[in-house]
């Protein structure tokens, strides 16, 4: 059974009497352990698709299945709980809570799940170590570089051991070296732990590291590659 | 969540310190106000109790009777608990004459205890110590153009007494109510009885020991015990004997709640403003929380926690300071008011020195208001935060 399955997903935004079709019938299947990049020009619908797959937004038409659960049938609160339990999210910017340390940020989702403090700190610390941030666990986001902040965000997603990590242009705000280093870390985690990743990117240099590339244009899937 | 709420408060220390300061001030002022208010209330009722006694025995239907003979009675023997003081009072109309001047007055005959209670009203001279000595209201003395050591004659014909009695003025009374002062003649009970009605009184004042100011239960119990011994007489508690003032008592809670409510309404608006600003500044953060899996209810709870923490800490500081000042007020204080307002207080018979009182009820009311305001002020910002769409909120540019 696939981890993710989108069937005929359409998304239409309506505002000021204007309709904008962001997704035009997207079909996508993601198997467990995939490390997939979603590529396409700006406005092609990459972020919209990721948001719908994360349950942050609902499709206008179509079905969205994640881990065997039909997300588009869930209520807002049920989708929030589903994300908390099963989906790790990494955003382009503003990923961390500024008042929490790196360790507390990495442990935050586990805290929301109600894990005991020692348990969540153990798991968050392990995630930070895997991303080379063990020595910066006590630092606040303002004391970390952009790349380190993104790695903390990935650590938060991984510490929760989700079914799926969705990352929306995680390297967009990083210089190419830092961006590449982050992708390499994510790739290593994918290979070592079998975590399923789907991330959107503009950066062609990162594509050498992925197992699968899904191309999106004008809200349609226009091609797939397995480099 | 609690840690996140606390650290969020520390992000804008200036604003939260100012808001917390207002809340602390509101709590402080509320407690001080309640202490002073209860102190003034107590002083007023203590004065009333002191004047009346815990229980008062009079003839039945005394309010409809005007004739002195109908109003007087011979004091019966009463089964009273040990330590109880019973004092007879005889009150009647008399014409007070000094040379060619005369004035209508109310002559009050008091026993030694009753005379002693007049001491704090004494403006000049001393209390009567022997038969034929009297206290005169200062205004009455002015009207009669008499002073200490002068002689006045009380004339009250038509009773069973002598009808006329000479007195030497040994003291002048300064009463809160000027109109009463112009009609007051206080003498020993024996002299009053000789003049008006030998062996009779118009009322018996019963004073008990160890009874709380507003404790009515033991009074009702004693009333029930006395009733069989009071043929043709009636016994009332001090509140029943002063129905007009007794009607004020239920207003105490209402006024207290209303005033404190107004304080907190103002504090609540400032708190609401601070919470709303905090929400506007952190829209993206709330979006992130929602994206990570916080349900709307938990987002709302975060805003409530922030409000409760801010108010809780501030309320504790305000309550601490308020209680410290209350400890000072416990020892007695003078109202820091202009003289003309103090005059009004005196008109009501309030003493100038009041004693603060704060009960558990007052402290709980204040803290209850604080918690209530914290919840109410957080309601709207919390609701808005809980309804934020994560994707839109994370794109929000303040």
Coordinates of C-alpha atoms in Angstrom, one line a residue:
Chain A
X1 CA 0.0 0.0 0.0
X2 CA 1.4 3.4 -0.9
X3 CA 2.2 5.9 1.9
X4 CA 0.7 8.7 -0.1
X5 CA -1.9 8.6 -2.8
X6 CA -3.5 11.6 -4.5
X7 CA -6.3 10.8 -7.0
X8 CA -7.5 13.5 -9.4
X9 CA -6.7 16.3 -7.0
X10 CA -7.9 19.7 -8.1
X11 CA -7.5 22.9 -6.2
X12 CA -9.3 26.1 -7.1
X13 CA -8.7 29.3 -5.2
X14 CA -11.6 31.8 -5.3
X15 CA -11.1 35.4 -4.4
X16 CA -12.6 38.8 -5.6
X17 CA -14.7 36.9 -8.1
X18 CA -11.6 35.4 -9.8
X19 CA -11.0 31.6 -9.8
X20 CA -7.4 30.3 -10.0
X21 CA -6.9 26.7 -10.6
X22 CA -3.7 25.8 -8.8
X23 CA -3.9 22.0 -9.3
X24 CA -5.6 20.4 -12.3
X25 CA -6.2 16.7 -11.5
X26 CA -3.0 15.5 -10.0
X27 CA -2.4 11.8 -9.5
X28 CA 0.5 10.8 -7.3
X29 CA 1.6 7.7 -5.4
X30 CA 4.5 7.6 -3.0
X31 CA 5.8 4.3 -1.6
X32 CA 7.4 3.9 1.8
X33 CA 11.1 4.9 1.9
X34 CA 11.0 7.1 -1.2
X35 CA 13.1 10.2 -1.3
X36 CA 11.3 12.3 -3.9
X37 CA 11.7 15.9 -5.2
X38 CA 8.8 17.8 -6.5
X39 CA 10.1 20.3 -9.0
X40 CA 8.6 22.9 -11.3
X41 CA 8.5 26.6 -11.8
X42 CA 7.0 29.1 -9.4
X43 CA 3.2 28.9 -9.4
X44 CA 3.2 25.4 -10.7
X45 CA 1.3 24.2 -7.6
X46 CA 4.2 22.5 -5.7
X47 CA 3.4 24.2 -2.4
X48 CA -0.3 23.7 -2.8
X49 CA 0.1 20.0 -3.4
X50 CA 2.4 19.7 -0.4
X51 CA -0.1 21.6 1.8
X52 CA -2.9 19.3 0.6
X53 CA -0.8 16.2 1.3
X54 CA -0.1 17.5 4.8
X55 CA -3.8 18.2 5.4
X56 CA -3.1 21.9 5.8
X57 CA -5.5 22.6 3.0
X58 CA -8.3 20.7 1.3
X59 CA -8.6 19.8 -2.3
X60 CA -11.6 21.2 -4.3
X61 CA -11.9 17.8 -5.9
X62 CA -10.2 14.4 -5.7
X63 CA -9.0 12.1 -2.9
X64 CA -6.0 12.4 -0.7
X65 CA -4.9 9.3 1.2
X66 CA -1.9 9.3 3.6
X67 CA -1.1 6.2 5.5
X68 CA -4.4 4.6 4.5
X69 CA -6.4 7.6 5.9
X70 CA -8.5 9.7 3.6
X71 CA -7.4 13.2 4.7
X72 CA -9.9 15.2 2.7
X73 CA -12.7 13.6 4.7
X74 CA -11.3 14.6 8.0
X75 CA -12.4 17.7 10.0
X76 CA -9.9 20.5 10.7
X77 CA -9.2 19.2 14.2
X78 CA -8.8 15.6 13.0
X79 CA -6.4 16.7 10.3
X80 CA -4.4 18.6 12.9
X81 CA -4.2 15.5 15.1
X82 CA -3.2 13.4 12.0
X83 CA -0.3 15.8 11.3
X84 CA 0.8 15.7 14.8
X85 CA 0.9 11.9 14.8
X86 CA 2.0 11.0 11.3
X87 CA 3.4 13.9 9.3
X88 CA 6.7 15.8 9.7
X89 CA 6.8 19.3 8.2
X90 CA 9.6 21.5 7.2
X91 CA 9.0 24.9 5.8
X92 CA 11.0 27.4 3.7
X93 CA 11.2 29.9 6.6
X94 CA 10.0 30.6 10.0
X95 CA 10.2 27.1 11.1
X96 CA 11.0 27.3 14.7
X97 CA 9.4 28.7 17.8
X98 CA 11.8 31.5 18.8
X99 CA 11.3 31.1 22.6
X100 CA 12.3 27.5 22.6
X101 CA 15.9 26.1 22.4
X102 CA 16.9 23.8 19.6
X103 CA 16.3 20.8 21.8
X104 CA 12.9 22.1 23.0
X105 CA 12.0 22.8 19.4
X106 CA 13.0 19.4 18.3
X107 CA 11.0 17.9 21.1
X108 CA 8.0 20.1 20.7
X109 CA 5.9 17.7 18.6
X110 CA 6.6 14.9 21.1
X111 CA 5.6 17.2 23.9
X112 CA 2.3 17.9 22.1
X113 CA 1.8 14.1 21.8
X114 CA 2.2 13.9 25.6
X115 CA 5.5 12.0 25.9
X116 CA 7.4 12.2 29.1
X117 CA 10.1 14.8 29.3
X118 CA 13.0 12.3 29.5
X119 CA 11.7 10.3 26.6
X120 CA 11.0 13.2 24.3
X121 CA 14.4 14.8 25.1
X122 CA 16.1 11.5 24.4
X123 CA 14.5 11.2 21.0
X124 CA 15.0 14.9 20.2
X125 CA 18.6 14.7 21.2
X126 CA 19.1 11.7 18.9
X127 CA 17.6 13.6 16.0
X128 CA 19.8 16.6 16.7
X129 CA 22.8 14.3 16.8
X130 CA 21.9 12.7 13.5
X131 CA 21.8 16.2 12.0
X132 CA 25.1 17.2 13.6
X133 CA 23.6 19.7 16.1
X134 CA 24.1 18.0 19.4
X135 CA 26.5 20.7 20.6
X136 CA 23.9 23.4 19.8
X137 CA 20.9 21.8 21.6
X138 CA 20.7 24.5 24.2
X139 CA 20.8 27.4 21.8
X140 CA 17.8 29.5 20.8
X141 CA 17.0 29.9 17.1
X142 CA 18.4 33.5 17.1
X143 CA 21.7 32.0 18.1
X144 CA 21.7 29.6 15.1
X145 CA 22.5 30.1 11.4
X146 CA 19.8 29.7 8.8
X147 CA 21.1 26.2 7.9
X148 CA 21.2 25.1 11.5
X149 CA 17.7 26.4 12.0
X150 CA 16.5 24.3 9.0
X151 CA 18.3 21.3 10.4
X152 CA 16.6 21.8 13.8
X153 CA 13.3 21.8 11.9
X154 CA 14.2 18.6 10.2
X155 CA 15.2 17.1 13.5
X156 CA 11.8 18.1 14.9
X157 CA 10.2 16.3 12.0
X158 CA 12.4 13.2 12.5
X159 CA 12.2 13.0 16.2
X160 CA 8.5 12.5 15.9
X161 CA 9.2 9.4 13.7
X162 CA 6.4 10.2 11.2
X163 CA 5.1 8.2 8.3
X164 CA 6.2 11.0 6.0
X165 CA 8.3 14.1 6.0
X166 CA 7.0 16.9 3.7
X167 CA 9.4 19.8 3.1
X168 CA 8.4 22.9 1.2
X169 CA 11.6 24.3 -0.4
X170 CA 13.6 23.6 2.7
X171 CA 16.8 25.0 1.1
X172 CA 15.4 28.1 -0.5
X173 CA 16.7 30.4 2.1
X174 CA 20.1 28.7 2.4
X175 CA 23.3 29.2 0.4
X176 CA 24.0 26.4 -2.0
X177 CA 26.6 24.8 0.2
X178 CA 24.4 24.7 3.3
X179 CA 21.4 23.7 1.2
X180 CA 23.3 20.8 -0.2
X181 CA 24.6 19.7 3.2
X182 CA 21.0 19.7 4.5
X183 CA 19.8 17.5 1.6
X184 CA 22.7 15.1 2.2
X185 CA 21.7 14.8 5.8
X186 CA 18.1 14.1 4.8
X187 CA 19.2 11.6 2.2
X188 CA 21.3 9.8 4.8
X189 CA 18.4 9.6 7.2
X190 CA 16.2 8.3 4.4
X191 CA 18.8 5.6 3.6
X192 CA 19.6 4.7 7.3
X193 CA 16.1 4.9 8.7
X194 CA 13.8 4.5 5.7
X195 CA 12.0 7.7 6.3
X196 CA 9.8 8.8 3.4
X197 CA 10.6 12.3 2.1
X198 CA 8.8 14.5 -0.3
X199 CA 10.2 17.9 -0.8
X200 CA 9.8 20.7 -3.3
X201 CA 12.8 22.5 -4.7
X202 CA 14.0 24.9 -7.4
X203 CA 17.7 23.9 -7.0
X204 CA 18.8 21.6 -9.8
X205 CA 22.0 20.6 -7.9
X206 CA 20.0 18.9 -5.3
X207 CA 18.3 16.6 -7.8
X208 CA 21.4 14.5 -8.1
X209 CA 20.6 13.2 -4.6
X210 CA 17.0 12.1 -5.0
X211 CA 15.6 8.7 -6.0
X212 CA 12.7 10.2 -7.9
X213 CA 11.8 13.5 -9.4
X214 CA 8.2 14.5 -10.0
X215 CA 7.7 17.5 -12.4
X216 CA 4.7 19.8 -12.0
X217 CA 3.7 22.5 -14.4
X218 CA 0.5 24.6 -14.4
X219 CA -1.0 22.4 -11.8
X220 CA -0.4 19.2 -13.7
X221 CA 2.1 16.4 -13.3
X222 CA 4.1 16.5 -16.5
X223 CA 6.7 13.9 -15.9
X224 CA 8.6 11.7 -13.6
X225 CA 12.3 10.6 -13.5
X226 CA 14.2 8.0 -11.5
X227 CA 17.8 9.3 -11.7
Chain B
X1 CA 2.5 24.5 26.8
X2 CA 2.9 26.2 30.1
X3 CA 6.6 26.8 29.4
X4 CA 5.8 28.1 25.9
X5 CA 3.2 30.5 27.4
X6 CA 5.6 31.7 30.0
X7 CA 8.4 32.3 27.6
X8 CA 6.1 34.1 25.2
X9 CA 5.2 36.5 27.9
X10 CA 8.9 37.2 28.5
X11 CA 9.3 38.1 24.8
X12 CA 7.7 41.5 25.2
X13 CA 8.8 42.4 28.7
X14 CA 8.0 46.1 28.4
X15 CA 4.4 45.6 27.4
X16 CA 3.7 42.7 29.7
X17 CA 5.3 44.5 32.6
X18 CA 3.0 47.5 31.9
X19 CA 0.0 45.3 31.6
X20 CA 0.9 43.2 34.6
X21 CA 1.5 46.4 36.5
X22 CA -2.0 47.6 35.7
X23 CA -3.5 44.2 36.8
X24 CA -1.4 44.3 40.0
X25 CA -2.6 47.9 40.7
X26 CA -6.2 46.8 40.1
X27 CA -5.8 43.9 42.5
X28 CA -4.0 46.1 45.0
X29 CA -6.6 48.9 44.8
X30 CA -9.4 46.4 45.0
X31 CA -8.1 44.9 48.2
X32 CA -7.4 48.3 49.8
X33 CA -10.8 49.5 48.7
X34 CA -12.5 46.4 50.2
X35 CA -10.5 46.7 53.4
X36 CA -11.5 50.4 53.7
X37 CA -15.0 49.8 52.6
X38 CA -15.5 47.0 55.0
X39 CA -13.9 49.1 57.7
X40 CA -16.2 52.0 57.1
X41 CA -19.2 49.6 57.0
X42 CA -18.2 48.0 60.2
X43 CA -17.6 51.3 61.9
X44 CA -21.1 52.5 60.9
X45 CA -22.8 49.3 62.1
X46 CA -20.6 49.1 65.3
X47 CA -21.7 52.6 66.1
X48 CA -25.3 51.6 65.5
X49 CA -24.8 48.5 67.7
X50 CA -23.2 50.5 70.4
X51 CA -26.1 53.0 70.5
X52 CA -28.7 50.3 70.5
X53 CA -27.3 47.2 72.2
X54 CA -27.5 43.7 70.8
X55 CA -31.2 43.4 71.8
X56 CA -33.7 46.1 72.7
X57 CA -36.8 45.5 74.8
X58 CA -39.7 48.0 74.4
X59 CA -43.4 48.0 74.8
X60 CA -45.3 46.2 72.0
X61 CA -46.2 48.3 69.0
X62 CA -44.1 51.2 70.3
X63 CA -43.8 52.8 66.9
X64 CA -47.5 53.6 67.0
X65 CA -47.5 55.0 70.5
X66 CA -46.8 58.5 71.5
X67 CA -47.9 58.8 75.0
X68 CA -45.1 58.5 77.5
X69 CA -47.2 56.4 79.9
X70 CA -47.9 53.9 77.1
X71 CA -44.3 53.8 76.1
X72 CA -42.8 53.1 79.5
X73 CA -42.7 49.8 81.5
X74 CA -41.2 48.4 84.7
X75 CA -38.1 46.4 83.8
X76 CA -38.9 42.7 84.2
X77 CA -36.5 40.1 85.5
X78 CA -34.9 38.3 82.5
X79 CA -33.0 35.0 82.2
X80 CA -29.8 36.3 80.6
X81 CA -26.5 34.5 80.1
X82 CA -23.7 35.4 82.5
X83 CA -21.7 38.5 81.4
X84 CA -24.7 40.1 79.8
X85 CA -25.2 43.8 80.5
X86 CA -28.7 45.2 80.8
X87 CA -29.2 48.9 80.9
X88 CA -32.5 50.8 81.3
X89 CA -33.1 54.0 79.3
X90 CA -35.9 56.5 79.8
X91 CA -36.5 58.9 77.0
X92 CA -39.1 61.6 77.0
X93 CA -39.9 65.2 75.8
X94 CA -39.1 68.1 78.1
X95 CA -38.9 71.8 77.9
X96 CA -35.4 73.0 79.0
X97 CA -35.5 76.5 80.5
X98 CA -32.5 78.7 81.3
X99 CA -33.5 82.1 82.6
X100 CA -35.8 83.6 80.0
X101 CA -34.9 81.2 77.2
X102 CA -36.4 77.8 76.7
X103 CA -36.2 75.0 74.1
X104 CA -38.0 71.7 73.5
X105 CA -35.6 68.8 74.0
X106 CA -35.4 65.1 74.2
X107 CA -34.4 64.1 77.7
X108 CA -32.6 60.8 77.9
X109 CA -31.9 59.1 81.2
X110 CA -29.0 56.7 81.2
X111 CA -27.4 54.3 83.6
X112 CA -23.7 54.6 84.4
X113 CA -22.7 52.4 81.4
X114 CA -24.8 54.5 79.0
X115 CA -23.3 57.7 80.4
X116 CA -19.8 56.4 79.9
X117 CA -20.5 55.8 76.3
X118 CA -21.2 59.5 75.9
X119 CA -17.6 60.2 76.8
X120 CA -16.3 60.2 73.2
X121 CA -19.0 62.8 72.3
X122 CA -18.0 65.0 75.2
X123 CA -16.7 68.3 73.8
X124 CA -16.2 70.1 77.1
X125 CA -16.6 69.3 80.8
X126 CA -17.2 65.9 82.3
X127 CA -19.8 63.1 82.6
X128 CA -22.5 63.4 85.3
X129 CA -21.4 61.9 88.6
X130 CA -24.3 62.8 90.9
X131 CA -27.9 63.5 90.8
X132 CA -28.8 66.9 89.4
X133 CA -26.0 66.9 86.8
X134 CA -26.6 66.9 83.1
X135 CA -25.0 66.8 79.7
X136 CA -26.3 69.3 77.1
X137 CA -25.9 69.2 73.3
X138 CA -23.6 72.0 72.4
X139 CA -26.1 73.5 70.0
X140 CA -28.8 73.4 72.7
X141 CA -26.4 75.2 75.1
X142 CA -25.8 77.9 72.6
X143 CA -29.5 78.4 72.0
X144 CA -30.1 78.6 75.7
X145 CA -26.9 80.8 76.2
X146 CA -25.7 78.5 79.0
X147 CA -22.3 77.0 79.6
X148 CA -20.5 74.6 82.0
X149 CA -21.7 75.1 85.6
X150 CA -24.9 76.9 84.6
X151 CA -28.2 75.7 85.7
X152 CA -31.1 74.6 83.5
X153 CA -34.6 73.4 84.5
X154 CA -36.3 70.5 82.7
X155 CA -40.0 70.9 82.7
X156 CA -42.2 67.9 81.7
X157 CA -45.6 68.0 83.3
X158 CA -48.4 65.5 82.9
X159 CA -46.3 62.4 83.8
X160 CA -46.2 60.4 87.0
X161 CA -43.0 62.1 88.1
X162 CA -42.2 65.5 89.6
X163 CA -42.7 67.2 86.3
X164 CA -39.9 69.7 86.9
X165 CA -36.2 69.1 87.8
X166 CA -33.2 71.4 88.0
X167 CA -29.9 70.4 86.5
X168 CA -26.4 71.8 86.5
X169 CA -24.7 71.6 83.1
X170 CA -21.4 69.6 83.7
X171 CA -20.6 68.6 80.1
X172 CA -21.3 69.6 76.5
X173 CA -21.9 67.1 73.8
X174 CA -20.8 67.3 70.2
X175 CA -23.1 65.1 68.3
X176 CA -22.7 64.1 64.6
X177 CA -26.1 65.4 63.7
X178 CA -26.5 69.1 64.5
X179 CA -30.3 68.9 64.6
X180 CA -30.1 66.3 67.4
X181 CA -27.5 68.3 69.2
X182 CA -29.9 71.2 69.5
X183 CA -32.4 68.9 71.3
X184 CA -30.3 66.7 73.5
X185 CA -30.3 66.7 77.3
X186 CA -28.7 63.6 78.9
X187 CA -29.0 62.9 82.6
X188 CA -28.7 60.0 85.0
X189 CA -31.5 57.4 84.8
X190 CA -32.6 58.1 88.4
X191 CA -33.1 61.8 87.7
X192 CA -35.0 61.1 84.5
X193 CA -37.3 58.7 86.3
X194 CA -37.9 61.2 89.1
X195 CA -38.9 63.8 86.6
X196 CA -40.9 61.6 84.1
X197 CA -41.9 58.3 85.5
X198 CA -40.5 56.7 88.7
X199 CA -39.3 53.1 88.3
X200 CA -40.0 52.9 84.5
X201 CA -38.0 52.9 81.4
X202 CA -38.8 53.3 77.7
X203 CA -36.4 50.6 76.7
X204 CA -33.9 48.0 78.0
X205 CA -30.7 47.6 76.1
X206 CA -29.1 44.2 76.3
X207 CA -25.4 43.9 75.5
X208 CA -23.8 40.5 75.1
X209 CA -20.1 39.6 75.0
X210 CA -18.3 37.5 72.4
X211 CA -20.8 38.1 69.6
X212 CA -19.5 38.9 66.1
X213 CA -20.7 42.2 64.6
X214 CA -23.0 40.6 62.0
X215 CA -23.7 37.4 64.0
X216 CA -27.5 37.3 64.3
X217 CA -28.0 33.6 65.2
X218 CA -27.2 33.9 68.9
X219 CA -29.4 37.0 69.1
X220 CA -32.3 35.2 67.6
X221 CA -31.8 32.3 70.0
X222 CA -31.8 34.6 73.0
X223 CA -34.8 36.5 71.7
X224 CA -36.7 33.2 71.6
X225 CA -35.7 32.5 75.2
X226 CA -36.7 35.9 76.4
X227 CA -40.1 36.1 74.7
X228 CA -42.1 34.1 77.4
X229 CA -40.8 36.6 80.0
X230 CA -41.9 39.7 78.2
X231 CA -45.6 40.2 78.6
X232 CA -46.8 43.2 76.7
X233 CA -43.2 43.8 75.6
X234 CA -41.3 43.1 72.4
X235 CA -37.7 42.3 71.9
X236 CA -35.8 43.2 68.7
X237 CA -32.2 42.7 67.5
X238 CA -30.3 45.8 66.9
X239 CA -30.8 45.4 63.1
X240 CA -34.6 45.0 63.6
X241 CA -34.6 48.1 65.8
X242 CA -32.9 50.1 62.9
X243 CA -34.7 48.8 59.9
X244 CA -33.6 51.7 57.6
X245 CA -29.9 50.9 58.3
X246 CA -30.5 47.2 58.3
X247 CA -31.7 47.6 54.7
X248 CA -28.1 48.7 53.8
X249 CA -26.6 45.4 54.9
X250 CA -27.7 43.4 51.8
X251 CA -26.3 46.2 49.6
X252 CA -22.8 45.5 51.0
X253 CA -22.1 42.6 48.7
X254 CA -23.6 44.3 45.7
X255 CA -21.7 47.6 46.1
X256 CA -18.5 45.6 46.8
X257 CA -18.9 43.5 43.7
X258 CA -19.8 46.5 41.6
X259 CA -16.9 48.7 42.5
X260 CA -14.3 45.9 42.2
X261 CA -16.0 44.9 38.9
X262 CA -15.4 48.5 37.6
X263 CA -11.7 48.3 38.6
X264 CA -11.3 45.0 36.8
X265 CA -13.3 46.1 33.7
X266 CA -10.6 48.8 33.2
X267 CA -7.8 46.4 33.8
X268 CA -9.4 43.8 31.6
X269 CA -9.5 46.2 28.6
X270 CA -5.8 46.8 28.9
X271 CA -5.2 43.1 29.2
X272 CA -7.3 42.5 26.1
X273 CA -5.3 45.1 24.2
X274 CA -2.0 43.4 25.2
X275 CA -3.2 39.9 24.2
X276 CA -4.6 41.2 20.9
X277 CA -1.3 42.9 20.1
X278 CA 0.5 39.7 21.0
X279 CA -1.7 37.8 18.6
X280 CA -1.2 40.2 15.7
X281 CA 2.6 40.0 16.2
X282 CA 2.6 36.3 16.3
X283 CA 0.2 35.3 13.5
X284 CA 2.9 33.3 11.7
X285 CA 3.9 31.5 14.9
X286 CA 0.3 30.5 15.5
X287 CA 0.2 29.3 11.9
X288 CA 3.3 27.2 12.6
X289 CA 1.7 25.7 15.8
X290 CA -1.4 24.8 13.8
X291 CA 0.7 23.3 11.0
X292 CA 2.6 21.2 13.5
X293 CA -0.6 19.7 14.7
X294 CA -2.0 21.9 17.4
X295 CA -5.8 21.8 17.2
X296 CA -7.8 25.1 17.4
X297 CA -8.7 24.2 21.0
X298 CA -5.1 23.9 22.0
X299 CA -4.1 27.1 20.3
X300 CA -6.9 28.8 22.3
X301 CA -5.6 27.1 25.4
X302 CA -2.2 28.6 24.8
X303 CA -3.6 32.1 24.7
X304 CA -5.6 31.4 27.8
X305 CA -2.5 30.2 29.6
X306 CA -0.6 33.3 28.6
X307 CA -3.4 35.5 29.9
X308 CA -3.8 33.4 33.1
X309 CA 0.0 33.5 33.8
X310 CA 0.3 37.2 33.2
X311 CA -2.7 37.9 35.4
X312 CA -1.8 35.3 38.0
X313 CA 1.7 36.6 38.6
X314 CA 0.5 40.2 38.6
X315 CA -2.5 39.4 40.9
X316 CA -0.1 37.7 43.4
X317 CA 2.1 40.8 43.4
X318 CA -0.9 43.1 43.7
X319 CA -2.5 40.9 46.4
X320 CA 0.8 40.8 48.4
X321 CA 1.1 44.5 48.3
X322 CA -2.6 45.0 49.1
X323 CA -2.5 42.6 52.0
X324 CA 0.6 44.4 53.4
X325 CA -1.2 47.7 53.3
X326 CA -4.3 46.0 54.8
X327 CA -2.1 44.9 57.8
X328 CA -1.4 48.6 58.3
X329 CA -5.1 49.5 58.0
X330 CA -5.9 46.8 60.5
X331 CA -4.4 49.0 63.2
X332 CA -6.6 51.9 62.3
X333 CA -6.5 54.7 59.8
X334 CA -8.0 58.1 59.0
X335 CA -9.6 58.5 55.7
X336 CA -7.4 60.7 53.5
X337 CA -10.3 62.8 52.4
X338 CA -10.9 66.6 52.2
X339 CA -12.4 68.1 55.3
X340 CA -15.8 68.7 53.7
X341 CA -16.2 65.0 52.8
X342 CA -15.2 64.0 56.3
X343 CA -17.9 66.3 57.6
X344 CA -20.4 64.2 55.7
X345 CA -19.0 61.1 57.2
X346 CA -19.4 62.6 60.7
X347 CA -23.0 63.5 59.8
X348 CA -23.5 59.8 59.5
X349 CA -21.9 59.2 62.8
X350 CA -18.8 57.5 61.5
X351 CA -15.7 57.7 63.6
X352 CA -12.7 59.4 62.1
X353 CA -10.5 56.4 62.8
X354 CA -11.5 53.3 60.8
X355 CA -10.2 49.8 61.0
X356 CA -9.6 47.8 57.8
X357 CA -11.2 44.4 57.4
X358 CA -10.6 41.8 54.8
X359 CA -12.2 38.4 54.9
X360 CA -11.6 35.4 52.8
X361 CA -14.7 36.4 50.9
X362 CA -13.2 39.7 49.8
X363 CA -9.8 38.2 48.9
X364 CA -11.5 35.4 46.9
X365 CA -13.8 37.9 45.2
X366 CA -10.7 39.9 44.1
X367 CA -8.8 36.9 42.9
X368 CA -12.0 35.5 41.3
X369 CA -12.4 38.7 39.3
X370 CA -8.7 38.5 38.3
X371 CA -9.1 35.0 36.9
X372 CA -12.5 35.9 35.3
X373 CA -10.9 38.9 33.6
X374 CA -8.0 36.8 32.4
X375 CA -10.3 34.3 30.8
X376 CA -12.7 36.9 29.4
X377 CA -9.9 39.0 27.9
X378 CA -8.3 35.9 26.3
X379 CA -11.6 34.8 24.8
X380 CA -11.6 36.9 21.7
X381 CA -7.8 36.8 20.9
X382 CA -7.9 33.1 21.7
X383 CA -10.8 32.5 19.3
X384 CA -9.1 34.4 16.5
X385 CA -5.9 32.5 17.0
X386 CA -7.8 29.2 17.0
X387 CA -9.5 30.0 13.7
X388 CA -6.3 31.0 11.8
X389 CA -5.7 29.0 8.7
X390 CA -2.1 27.6 9.0
X391 CA -1.1 28.2 5.4
X392 CA -2.4 31.8 5.3
X393 CA -1.1 32.6 8.8
X394 CA 2.4 31.4 7.9
X395 CA 2.4 33.7 4.9
X396 CA 1.2 36.7 7.0
X397 CA 3.4 39.7 6.9
X398 CA 2.9 42.0 9.9

